[in-house]
mmCIF file of C-alpha atoms and ligand atoms in Angstrom:
data_model
loop_
_atom_site.group_PDB
_atom_site.id
_atom_site.type_symbol
_atom_site.label_atom_id
_atom_site.label_comp_id
_atom_site.label_asym_id
_atom_site.label_seq_id
_atom_site.Cartn_x
_atom_site.Cartn_y
_atom_site.Cartn_z
ATOM 1 C CA UNK A 1 -9.772 110.687 -14.772
ATOM 2 C CA UNK A 2 -10.758 113.352 -17.296
ATOM 3 C CA UNK A 3 -13.089 112.134 -20.030
ATOM 4 C CA UNK A 4 -15.384 113.447 -22.739
ATOM 5 C CA UNK A 5 -18.838 112.286 -21.711
ATOM 6 C CA UNK A 6 -22.368 112.479 -23.114
ATOM 7 C CA UNK A 7 -25.410 112.511 -20.795
ATOM 8 C CA UNK A 8 -27.999 112.570 -23.585
ATOM 9 C CA UNK A 9 -28.335 112.185 -27.360
ATOM 10 C CA UNK A 10 -28.020 115.379 -29.381
ATOM 11 C CA UNK A 11 -25.843 117.919 -31.205
ATOM 12 C CA UNK A 12 -22.017 118.058 -30.811
ATOM 13 C CA UNK A 13 -22.512 120.316 -27.758
ATOM 14 C CA UNK A 14 -23.666 117.331 -25.672
ATOM 15 C CA UNK A 15 -19.994 116.263 -25.594
ATOM 16 C CA UNK A 16 -18.724 117.535 -22.232
ATOM 17 C CA UNK A 17 -15.311 117.170 -20.586
ATOM 18 C CA UNK A 18 -15.418 116.269 -16.891
ATOM 19 C CA UNK A 19 -13.971 113.985 -14.226
ATOM 20 C CA UNK A 20 -15.289 110.448 -13.832
ATOM 21 C CA UNK A 21 -13.889 107.348 -12.138
ATOM 22 C CA UNK A 22 -11.058 105.496 -13.832
ATOM 23 C CA UNK A 23 -12.214 102.076 -15.075
ATOM 24 C CA UNK A 24 -11.252 98.934 -13.150
ATOM 25 C CA UNK A 25 -9.721 96.038 -15.065
ATOM 26 C CA UNK A 26 -11.265 92.576 -15.309
ATOM 27 C CA UNK A 27 -8.904 89.566 -15.164
ATOM 28 C CA UNK A 28 -8.483 89.428 -18.951
ATOM 29 C CA UNK A 29 -8.134 93.195 -19.474
ATOM 30 C CA UNK A 30 -5.349 95.743 -19.607
ATOM 31 C CA UNK A 31 -5.657 99.342 -18.410
ATOM 32 C CA UNK A 32 -4.361 101.771 -21.037
ATOM 33 C CA UNK A 33 -3.447 105.409 -20.476
ATOM 34 C CA UNK A 34 -4.861 106.895 -23.667
ATOM 35 C CA UNK A 35 -2.406 109.136 -25.538
ATOM 36 C CA UNK A 36 -4.547 109.535 -28.655
ATOM 37 C CA UNK A 37 -7.978 108.483 -29.873
ATOM 38 C CA UNK A 38 -9.523 108.752 -33.310
ATOM 39 C CA UNK A 39 -12.999 109.619 -34.508
ATOM 40 C CA UNK A 40 -15.239 107.450 -36.659
ATOM 41 C CA UNK A 41 -18.640 108.262 -38.212
ATOM 42 C CA UNK A 42 -20.240 105.718 -35.861
ATOM 43 C CA UNK A 43 -19.316 108.063 -32.969
ATOM 44 C CA UNK A 44 -21.560 110.880 -34.227
ATOM 45 C CA UNK A 45 -24.259 108.414 -35.294
ATOM 46 C CA UNK A 46 -24.379 107.127 -31.686
ATOM 47 C CA UNK A 47 -24.226 110.684 -30.277
ATOM 48 C CA UNK A 48 -27.177 111.779 -32.452
ATOM 49 C CA UNK A 49 -29.214 108.730 -31.364
ATOM 50 C CA UNK A 50 -29.336 107.317 -34.926
ATOM 51 C CA UNK A 51 -28.359 103.858 -33.627
ATOM 52 C CA UNK A 52 -30.362 103.779 -30.375
ATOM 53 C CA UNK A 53 -32.465 100.792 -31.497
ATOM 54 C CA UNK A 54 -29.520 98.602 -32.541
ATOM 55 C CA UNK A 55 -26.902 99.887 -30.104
ATOM 56 C CA UNK A 56 -28.655 101.297 -27.021
ATOM 57 C CA UNK A 57 -26.346 103.041 -24.541
ATOM 58 C CA UNK A 58 -26.581 103.944 -20.868
ATOM 59 C CA UNK A 59 -25.705 107.511 -19.850
ATOM 60 C CA UNK A 60 -23.280 108.893 -18.919
ATOM 61 C CA UNK A 61 -21.313 107.393 -21.813
ATOM 62 C CA UNK A 62 -17.757 107.863 -23.040
ATOM 63 C CA UNK A 63 -17.759 107.415 -26.823
ATOM 64 C CA UNK A 64 -14.829 106.387 -29.021
ATOM 65 C CA UNK A 65 -13.583 103.080 -30.410
ATOM 66 C CA UNK A 66 -9.964 103.781 -31.338
ATOM 67 C CA UNK A 67 -7.081 104.317 -28.966
ATOM 68 C CA UNK A 68 -3.308 104.261 -28.745
ATOM 69 C CA UNK A 69 -1.451 104.570 -25.470
ATOM 70 C CA UNK A 70 0.571 102.896 -22.773
ATOM 71 C CA UNK A 71 -0.403 99.961 -20.566
ATOM 72 C CA UNK A 72 -0.411 101.003 -16.899
ATOM 73 C CA UNK A 73 -2.080 97.951 -15.358
ATOM 74 C CA UNK A 74 -2.940 94.346 -16.224
ATOM 75 C CA UNK A 75 -5.603 91.894 -14.997
ATOM 76 C CA UNK A 76 -4.632 88.671 -13.214
ATOM 77 C CA UNK A 77 -5.019 86.471 -16.303
ATOM 78 C CA UNK A 78 -3.341 88.727 -18.873
ATOM 79 C CA UNK A 79 -0.487 86.874 -20.584
ATOM 80 C CA UNK A 80 0.389 88.770 -23.769
ATOM 81 C CA UNK A 81 1.075 92.274 -22.410
ATOM 82 C CA UNK A 82 2.747 94.021 -19.487
ATOM 83 C CA UNK A 83 2.820 97.493 -17.940
ATOM 84 C CA UNK A 84 4.853 99.880 -20.077
ATOM 85 C CA UNK A 85 3.886 98.302 -23.447
ATOM 86 C CA UNK A 86 2.868 100.856 -26.077
ATOM 87 C CA UNK A 87 -0.274 99.526 -27.716
ATOM 88 C CA UNK A 88 -3.249 100.356 -29.902
ATOM 89 C CA UNK A 89 -6.735 98.871 -29.878
ATOM 90 C CA UNK A 90 -10.282 98.891 -31.141
ATOM 91 C CA UNK A 91 -12.599 98.877 -28.112
ATOM 92 C CA UNK A 92 -15.608 96.602 -27.775
ATOM 93 C CA UNK A 93 -18.683 97.546 -29.817
ATOM 94 C CA UNK A 94 -20.872 97.981 -26.748
ATOM 95 C CA UNK A 95 -18.337 99.378 -24.234
ATOM 96 C CA UNK A 96 -16.486 102.101 -26.233
ATOM 97 C CA UNK A 97 -14.591 104.582 -23.980
ATOM 98 C CA UNK A 98 -11.831 105.903 -26.245
ATOM 99 C CA UNK A 99 -12.500 109.576 -25.396
ATOM 100 C CA UNK A 100 -11.335 108.970 -21.816
ATOM 101 C CA UNK A 101 -7.972 109.413 -20.113
ATOM 102 C CA UNK A 102 -7.815 105.681 -19.343
ATOM 103 C CA UNK A 103 -9.635 102.664 -20.742
ATOM 104 C CA UNK A 104 -9.884 98.988 -19.776
ATOM 105 C CA UNK A 105 -9.748 96.687 -22.806
ATOM 106 C CA UNK A 106 -9.650 92.927 -23.328
ATOM 107 C CA UNK A 107 -6.144 91.776 -24.199
ATOM 108 C CA UNK A 108 -7.657 89.994 -27.233
ATOM 109 C CA UNK A 109 -8.431 93.397 -28.788
ATOM 110 C CA UNK A 110 -4.975 94.902 -28.278
ATOM 111 C CA UNK A 111 -1.761 94.857 -30.331
ATOM 112 C CA UNK A 112 1.673 96.396 -29.894
ATOM 113 C CA UNK A 113 1.828 99.843 -31.519
ATOM 114 C CA UNK A 114 3.850 99.933 -34.758
ATOM 115 C CA UNK A 115 7.284 101.253 -33.824
ATOM 116 C CA UNK A 116 7.379 103.753 -36.705
ATOM 117 C CA UNK A 117 3.975 105.353 -36.026
ATOM 118 C CA UNK A 118 3.220 108.107 -33.501
ATOM 119 C CA UNK A 119 0.404 107.584 -30.983
ATOM 120 C CA UNK A 120 -1.798 109.834 -33.153
ATOM 121 C CA UNK A 121 -1.076 107.752 -36.262
ATOM 122 C CA UNK A 122 -1.589 104.453 -34.444
ATOM 123 C CA UNK A 123 -4.925 105.668 -33.037
ATOM 124 C CA UNK A 124 -6.068 106.448 -36.593
ATOM 125 C CA UNK A 125 -5.767 102.800 -37.636
ATOM 126 C CA UNK A 126 -7.945 100.390 -35.617
ATOM 127 C CA UNK A 127 -11.654 100.649 -36.579
ATOM 128 C CA UNK A 128 -11.106 101.973 -40.114
ATOM 129 C CA UNK A 129 -8.141 99.669 -40.788
ATOM 130 C CA UNK A 130 -9.902 96.574 -39.433
ATOM 131 C CA UNK A 131 -12.963 97.417 -41.536
ATOM 132 C CA UNK A 132 -10.804 97.726 -44.654
ATOM 133 C CA UNK A 133 -8.915 94.489 -43.933
ATOM 134 C CA UNK A 134 -11.972 92.432 -42.974
ATOM 135 C CA UNK A 135 -13.948 93.782 -45.960
ATOM 136 C CA UNK A 136 -11.258 93.020 -48.531
ATOM 137 C CA UNK A 137 -9.868 89.770 -47.116
ATOM 138 C CA UNK A 138 -12.862 88.099 -45.453
ATOM 139 C CA UNK A 139 -15.796 89.420 -47.510
ATOM 140 C CA UNK A 140 -14.016 90.231 -50.788
ATOM 141 C CA UNK A 141 -11.718 87.170 -50.748
ATOM 142 C CA UNK A 142 -8.705 89.320 -51.597
ATOM 143 C CA UNK A 143 -5.798 86.943 -52.074
ATOM 144 C CA UNK A 144 -2.127 87.542 -52.791
ATOM 145 C CA UNK A 145 -2.553 87.131 -56.571
ATOM 146 C CA UNK A 146 -2.965 90.131 -58.832
ATOM 147 C CA UNK A 147 -6.658 90.970 -58.429
ATOM 148 C CA UNK A 148 -8.473 94.005 -59.815
ATOM 149 C CA UNK A 149 -10.030 96.057 -57.021
ATOM 150 C CA UNK A 150 -12.157 99.217 -57.140
ATOM 151 C CA UNK A 151 -12.634 101.224 -53.944
ATOM 152 C CA UNK A 152 -15.380 103.851 -53.682
ATOM 153 C CA UNK A 153 -14.807 106.468 -50.963
ATOM 154 C CA UNK A 154 -11.056 106.050 -51.434
ATOM 155 C CA UNK A 155 -10.156 109.281 -49.618
ATOM 156 C CA UNK A 156 -12.113 108.542 -46.418
ATOM 157 C CA UNK A 157 -11.053 106.883 -43.172
ATOM 158 C CA UNK A 158 -11.812 103.348 -44.344
ATOM 159 C CA UNK A 159 -11.144 103.881 -48.054
ATOM 160 C CA UNK A 160 -7.636 105.368 -47.836
ATOM 161 C CA UNK A 161 -6.502 102.432 -45.688
ATOM 162 C CA UNK A 162 -8.264 99.949 -48.004
ATOM 163 C CA UNK A 163 -6.297 101.330 -50.978
ATOM 164 C CA UNK A 164 -3.013 100.679 -49.161
ATOM 165 C CA UNK A 165 -4.010 97.219 -47.883
ATOM 166 C CA UNK A 166 -5.136 96.115 -51.369
ATOM 167 C CA UNK A 167 -1.843 97.356 -52.847
ATOM 168 C CA UNK A 168 0.131 95.602 -50.090
ATOM 169 C CA UNK A 169 -1.618 92.343 -51.056
ATOM 170 C CA UNK A 170 -0.587 92.769 -54.690
ATOM 171 C CA UNK A 171 -3.849 94.047 -56.198
ATOM 172 C CA UNK A 172 -4.281 96.606 -58.974
ATOM 173 C CA UNK A 173 -6.391 99.325 -57.419
ATOM 174 C CA UNK A 174 -8.738 101.979 -58.771
ATOM 175 C CA UNK A 175 -9.871 104.614 -56.256
ATOM 176 C CA UNK A 176 -13.038 106.701 -56.519
ATOM 177 C CA UNK A 177 -13.198 110.061 -54.698
ATOM 178 C CA UNK A 178 -14.173 113.735 -55.126
ATOM 179 C CA UNK A 179 -12.158 116.278 -57.157
ATOM 180 C CA UNK A 180 -10.353 117.730 -54.120
ATOM 181 C CA UNK A 181 -8.881 114.380 -53.120
ATOM 182 C CA UNK A 182 -7.792 112.938 -56.492
ATOM 183 C CA UNK A 183 -4.166 113.897 -55.850
ATOM 184 C CA UNK A 184 -4.226 112.382 -52.346
ATOM 185 C CA UNK A 185 -5.547 109.045 -53.624
ATOM 186 C CA UNK A 186 -3.002 109.024 -56.466
ATOM 187 C CA UNK A 187 -0.241 109.644 -53.903
ATOM 188 C CA UNK A 188 -1.431 106.630 -51.899
ATOM 189 C CA UNK A 189 -0.391 104.548 -54.918
ATOM 190 C CA UNK A 190 -3.728 103.868 -56.670
ATOM 191 C CA UNK A 191 -3.159 102.701 -60.253
ATOM 192 C CA UNK A 192 -6.025 104.928 -61.427
ATOM 193 C CA UNK A 193 -8.326 107.474 -59.784
ATOM 194 C CA UNK A 194 -11.897 108.317 -60.776
ATOM 195 C CA UNK A 195 -13.442 111.642 -59.763
ATOM 196 C CA UNK A 196 -17.077 110.841 -59.000
ATOM 197 C CA UNK A 197 -18.108 114.394 -59.950
ATOM 198 C CA UNK A 198 -16.936 113.708 -63.532
ATOM 199 C CA UNK A 199 -17.539 110.008 -64.043
ATOM 200 C CA UNK A 200 -20.004 107.430 -62.732
ATOM 201 C CA UNK A 201 -17.859 104.401 -61.859
ATOM 202 C CA UNK A 202 -20.855 102.049 -62.065
ATOM 203 C CA UNK A 203 -20.956 102.730 -65.855
ATOM 204 C CA UNK A 204 -17.332 101.688 -66.505
ATOM 205 C CA UNK A 205 -16.653 99.049 -69.141
ATOM 206 C CA UNK A 206 -13.818 97.513 -67.031
ATOM 207 C CA UNK A 207 -14.568 94.657 -64.632
ATOM 208 C CA UNK A 208 -13.256 93.990 -61.131
ATOM 209 C CA UNK A 209 -12.750 91.041 -58.788
ATOM 210 C CA UNK A 210 -13.807 93.220 -55.856
ATOM 211 C CA UNK A 211 -15.814 96.429 -55.718
ATOM 212 C CA UNK A 212 -15.497 97.722 -52.165
ATOM 213 C CA UNK A 213 -17.851 100.610 -51.406
ATOM 214 C CA UNK A 214 -16.160 101.967 -48.277
ATOM 215 C CA UNK A 215 -18.751 104.753 -47.919
ATOM 216 C CA UNK A 216 -21.848 102.724 -48.763
ATOM 217 C CA UNK A 217 -23.049 105.160 -51.436
ATOM 218 C CA UNK A 218 -23.690 102.637 -54.246
ATOM 219 C CA UNK A 219 -25.580 99.339 -54.427
ATOM 220 C CA UNK A 220 -25.027 95.775 -55.621
ATOM 221 C CA UNK A 221 -27.496 96.089 -58.551
ATOM 222 C CA UNK A 222 -25.662 99.240 -59.718
ATOM 223 C CA UNK A 223 -22.255 97.552 -59.496
ATOM 224 C CA UNK A 224 -23.117 94.110 -60.898
ATOM 225 C CA UNK A 225 -22.052 94.963 -64.457
ATOM 226 C CA UNK A 226 -18.554 96.016 -63.326
ATOM 227 C CA UNK A 227 -17.937 92.737 -61.454
ATOM 228 C CA UNK A 228 -16.056 89.843 -63.043
ATOM 229 C CA UNK A 229 -17.969 86.584 -63.407
ATOM 230 C CA UNK A 230 -17.019 85.591 -59.817
ATOM 231 C CA UNK A 231 -16.651 89.168 -58.569
ATOM 232 C CA UNK A 232 -17.739 90.348 -55.124
ATOM 233 C CA UNK A 233 -19.439 93.600 -54.109
ATOM 234 C CA UNK A 234 -18.641 94.534 -50.500
ATOM 235 C CA UNK A 235 -20.183 97.514 -48.734
ATOM 236 C CA UNK A 236 -20.040 99.213 -45.334
ATOM 237 C CA UNK A 237 -23.593 100.504 -45.796
ATOM 238 C CA UNK A 238 -26.313 98.798 -43.760
ATOM 239 C CA UNK A 239 -29.735 98.829 -45.476
ATOM 240 C CA UNK A 240 -32.687 96.428 -45.741
ATOM 241 C CA UNK A 241 -31.809 95.994 -49.454
ATOM 242 C CA UNK A 242 -28.311 94.691 -48.804
ATOM 243 C CA UNK A 243 -29.618 91.778 -46.693
ATOM 244 C CA UNK A 244 -32.035 90.881 -49.495
ATOM 245 C CA UNK A 245 -29.233 91.115 -52.084
ATOM 246 C CA UNK A 246 -26.864 88.982 -49.988
ATOM 247 C CA UNK A 247 -29.627 86.357 -49.808
ATOM 248 C CA UNK A 248 -30.322 86.470 -53.547
ATOM 249 C CA UNK A 249 -26.635 86.240 -54.456
ATOM 250 C CA UNK A 250 -26.504 82.720 -52.924
ATOM 251 C CA UNK A 251 -27.848 81.647 -56.332
ATOM 252 C CA UNK A 252 -25.432 83.682 -58.487
ATOM 253 C CA UNK A 253 -21.661 83.580 -59.119
ATOM 254 C CA UNK A 254 -21.356 87.284 -58.338
ATOM 255 C CA UNK A 255 -21.777 87.962 -54.622
ATOM 256 C CA UNK A 256 -23.005 90.828 -52.445
ATOM 257 C CA UNK A 257 -21.531 91.200 -48.961
ATOM 258 C CA UNK A 258 -21.792 93.565 -45.979
ATOM 259 C CA UNK A 259 -18.789 94.064 -43.697
ATOM 260 C CA UNK A 260 -19.426 94.382 -39.978
ATOM 261 C CA UNK A 261 -16.164 95.254 -38.301
ATOM 262 C CA UNK A 262 -15.064 93.329 -35.238
ATOM 263 C CA UNK A 263 -12.241 94.186 -32.826
ATOM 264 C CA UNK A 264 -9.414 91.659 -33.143
ATOM 265 C CA UNK A 265 -5.870 92.034 -31.819
ATOM 266 C CA UNK A 266 -4.532 89.469 -34.328
ATOM 267 C CA UNK A 267 -5.783 91.571 -37.255
ATOM 268 C CA UNK A 268 -4.387 94.725 -35.649
ATOM 269 C CA UNK A 269 -0.993 93.006 -35.452
ATOM 270 C CA UNK A 270 -1.245 92.372 -39.202
ATOM 271 C CA UNK A 271 -1.970 96.077 -39.780
ATOM 272 C CA UNK A 272 1.027 96.899 -37.559
ATOM 273 C CA UNK A 273 3.202 94.673 -39.800
ATOM 274 C CA UNK A 274 2.038 96.532 -42.903
ATOM 275 C CA UNK A 275 2.824 99.825 -41.152
ATOM 276 C CA UNK A 276 6.296 98.680 -40.111
ATOM 277 C CA UNK A 277 6.974 97.526 -43.682
ATOM 278 C CA UNK A 278 5.982 101.047 -44.830
ATOM 279 C CA UNK A 279 2.991 99.686 -46.742
ATOM 280 C CA UNK A 280 0.368 101.345 -44.529
ATOM 281 C CA UNK A 281 0.327 104.864 -43.104
ATOM 282 C CA UNK A 282 -2.809 106.749 -42.080
ATOM 283 C CA UNK A 283 -3.427 110.216 -43.462
ATOM 284 C CA UNK A 284 -4.514 112.575 -40.672
ATOM 285 C CA UNK A 285 -6.419 115.668 -41.769
ATOM 286 C CA UNK A 286 -6.500 117.245 -38.326
ATOM 287 C CA UNK A 287 -5.581 116.631 -34.695
ATOM 288 C CA UNK A 288 -7.932 118.130 -32.098
ATOM 289 C CA UNK A 289 -7.530 118.770 -28.369
ATOM 290 C CA UNK A 290 -10.212 117.344 -26.004
ATOM 291 C CA UNK A 291 -11.922 120.740 -25.557
ATOM 292 C CA UNK A 292 -12.304 120.989 -29.357
ATOM 293 C CA UNK A 293 -14.320 117.758 -29.601
ATOM 294 C CA UNK A 294 -17.642 119.413 -30.669
ATOM 295 C CA UNK A 295 -15.808 121.037 -33.618
ATOM 296 C CA UNK A 296 -14.155 117.711 -34.466
ATOM 297 C CA UNK A 297 -17.554 115.980 -34.605
ATOM 298 C CA UNK A 298 -18.977 118.762 -36.825
ATOM 299 C CA UNK A 299 -15.992 118.365 -39.145
ATOM 300 C CA UNK A 300 -16.483 114.583 -39.447
ATOM 301 C CA UNK A 301 -20.208 115.028 -40.080
ATOM 302 C CA UNK A 302 -19.335 116.965 -43.270
ATOM 303 C CA UNK A 303 -18.570 113.509 -44.797
ATOM 304 C CA UNK A 304 -15.611 115.014 -46.677
ATOM 305 C CA UNK A 305 -12.661 114.434 -44.358
ATOM 306 C CA UNK A 306 -9.480 113.254 -46.075
ATOM 307 C CA UNK A 307 -8.250 110.261 -44.074
ATOM 308 C CA UNK A 308 -8.802 110.543 -40.332
ATOM 309 C CA UNK A 309 -9.474 113.004 -37.502
ATOM 310 C CA UNK A 310 -7.568 112.374 -34.293
ATOM 311 C CA UNK A 311 -7.988 113.492 -30.697
ATOM 312 C CA UNK A 312 -4.730 114.117 -28.834
ATOM 313 C CA UNK A 313 -5.179 113.149 -25.178
ATOM 314 C CA UNK A 314 -1.651 114.257 -24.178
ATOM 315 C CA UNK A 315 -3.022 117.332 -22.369
ATOM 316 C CA UNK A 316 -6.092 115.559 -20.956
ATOM 317 C CA UNK A 317 -4.400 115.331 -17.540
ATOM 318 C CA UNK A 318 -4.945 112.545 -14.999
HETATM 319 N N1 NAP B 1 -20.209 98.291 -41.467
HETATM 320 C C1 NAP B 1 -19.121 98.570 -40.741
HETATM 321 O O1 NAP B 1 -18.612 97.714 -39.979
HETATM 322 C C2 NAP B 1 -18.493 99.937 -40.869
HETATM 323 C C3 NAP B 1 -17.206 100.125 -40.390
HETATM 324 C C4 NAP B 1 -16.605 101.382 -40.581
HETATM 325 C C5 NAP B 1 -17.322 102.407 -41.194
HETATM 326 N N2 NAP B 1 -18.603 102.179 -41.589
HETATM 327 C C6 NAP B 1 -19.361 103.250 -42.261
HETATM 328 O O2 NAP B 1 -18.719 103.476 -43.500
HETATM 329 C C7 NAP B 1 -18.837 104.829 -43.865
HETATM 330 C C8 NAP B 1 -17.458 105.381 -44.200
HETATM 331 O O3 NAP B 1 -16.647 105.406 -43.042
HETATM 332 P P1 NAP B 1 -15.327 106.310 -43.043
HETATM 333 O O4 NAP B 1 -14.687 106.206 -41.730
HETATM 334 O O5 NAP B 1 -14.516 106.027 -44.268
HETATM 335 O O6 NAP B 1 -16.028 107.754 -43.210
HETATM 336 P P2 NAP B 1 -15.389 109.154 -43.552
HETATM 337 O O7 NAP B 1 -13.931 109.131 -43.326
HETATM 338 O O8 NAP B 1 -16.190 110.188 -42.866
HETATM 339 O O9 NAP B 1 -15.665 109.275 -45.117
HETATM 340 C C9 NAP B 1 -15.378 110.490 -45.703
HETATM 341 C C10 NAP B 1 -15.139 110.280 -47.174
HETATM 342 O O10 NAP B 1 -16.374 109.973 -47.839
HETATM 343 C C11 NAP B 1 -16.207 110.372 -49.164
HETATM 344 N N3 NAP B 1 -17.487 110.582 -49.837
HETATM 345 C C12 NAP B 1 -18.505 111.397 -49.445
HETATM 346 N N4 NAP B 1 -19.504 111.326 -50.348
HETATM 347 C C13 NAP B 1 -19.103 110.447 -51.322
HETATM 348 C C14 NAP B 1 -19.697 109.940 -52.512
HETATM 349 N N5 NAP B 1 -20.922 110.326 -52.910
HETATM 350 N N6 NAP B 1 -19.002 109.043 -53.244
HETATM 351 C C15 NAP B 1 -17.767 108.647 -52.876
HETATM 352 N N7 NAP B 1 -17.143 109.090 -51.766
HETATM 353 C C16 NAP B 1 -17.807 109.977 -51.001
HETATM 354 C C17 NAP B 1 -15.455 111.670 -49.070
HETATM 355 O O11 NAP B 1 -14.708 111.798 -50.251
HETATM 356 P P3 NAP B 1 -14.589 113.229 -50.987
HETATM 357 O O12 NAP B 1 -14.420 114.261 -49.896
HETATM 358 O O13 NAP B 1 -13.390 113.036 -51.850
HETATM 359 O O14 NAP B 1 -15.890 113.432 -51.697
HETATM 360 C C18 NAP B 1 -14.583 111.528 -47.816
HETATM 361 O O15 NAP B 1 -13.223 111.366 -48.076
HETATM 362 C C19 NAP B 1 -19.529 105.534 -42.690
HETATM 363 O O16 NAP B 1 -20.913 105.624 -42.963
HETATM 364 C C20 NAP B 1 -19.312 104.583 -41.539
HETATM 365 O O17 NAP B 1 -20.270 104.688 -40.520
HETATM 366 C C21 NAP B 1 -19.220 100.966 -41.436
#
């Protein structure tokens, strides 16, 4: 199959398209012909070698966690899916492989693609959408009652999906983003939008049940005063401080939490329901072809993408 492969850590130019063998399926896996993949910041962090101590990889490696495509083969013990199903998935944290023409994935990590989303749109959902859902629901304790939620990084891959998920669960939502993306976040349905170039959200007088920092740019101590008595600060940002703060907040009513996304077909099916009920739709800033992958990585590394960047694998060939 054709795949985008890296043979070493380095700049975007280490991403090379070439032929490698098509993966074989284990008993509990399905083989998916990838129609679209999406990019996440973790992809360039792995490519640069930033994560080599916590997530070592063996070269050659096919990066990419998010895919949408069609099942073309199933392992002997697969029960939930069959050849021909159109699906989307987040791939395993250690295996990856989304930038390939085909990928083998555990059936537990797969869900049927929402009928009203294209392959490109469906591929934009898994890692960012699961992060948003697991952060708000599992770490933030977002319920179905009218909670007050503030989302920092509201225009990014995770943040723009978090806005929509919080709204779908009945919350009042304030989004924080840069000047260029205020209109976008308003159009997603946020009740109020704060431009971080004009106002520091950590100095607000309002208080929130959940402050979700989807871009990990603030800290629990900075956000404590804008949390309700039992409020929860949830971040995507891994730092030594956050582990200390999580530990300390055992003794306080206000809590600090770190989300660590995990692939889960059941949660993807929930995201698919939101999409089919028109409550969740990814914003795609650009769709790239496989040969444009170095440019796509450079674009994502700017840290100012609105929504998601997607890789169309339609022309990747077999
Ligand atoms: N822990 C986990 O399990 C987990 C899971 C997923 C992601 N992450 C991490 O979470 C981060 C965000 O992921 P993502 O996919 O949302 O990234 P992304 O799409 O690249 O984020 C881009 C967004 O960041 C916003 N941004 C940049 N600087 C900002 C600032 N100072 N304040 C507020 N917003 C700012 C930009 O908004 P403007 O252009 O409007 O400024 C842009 O829309 C990444 O570091 C990623 O690695 C962690």
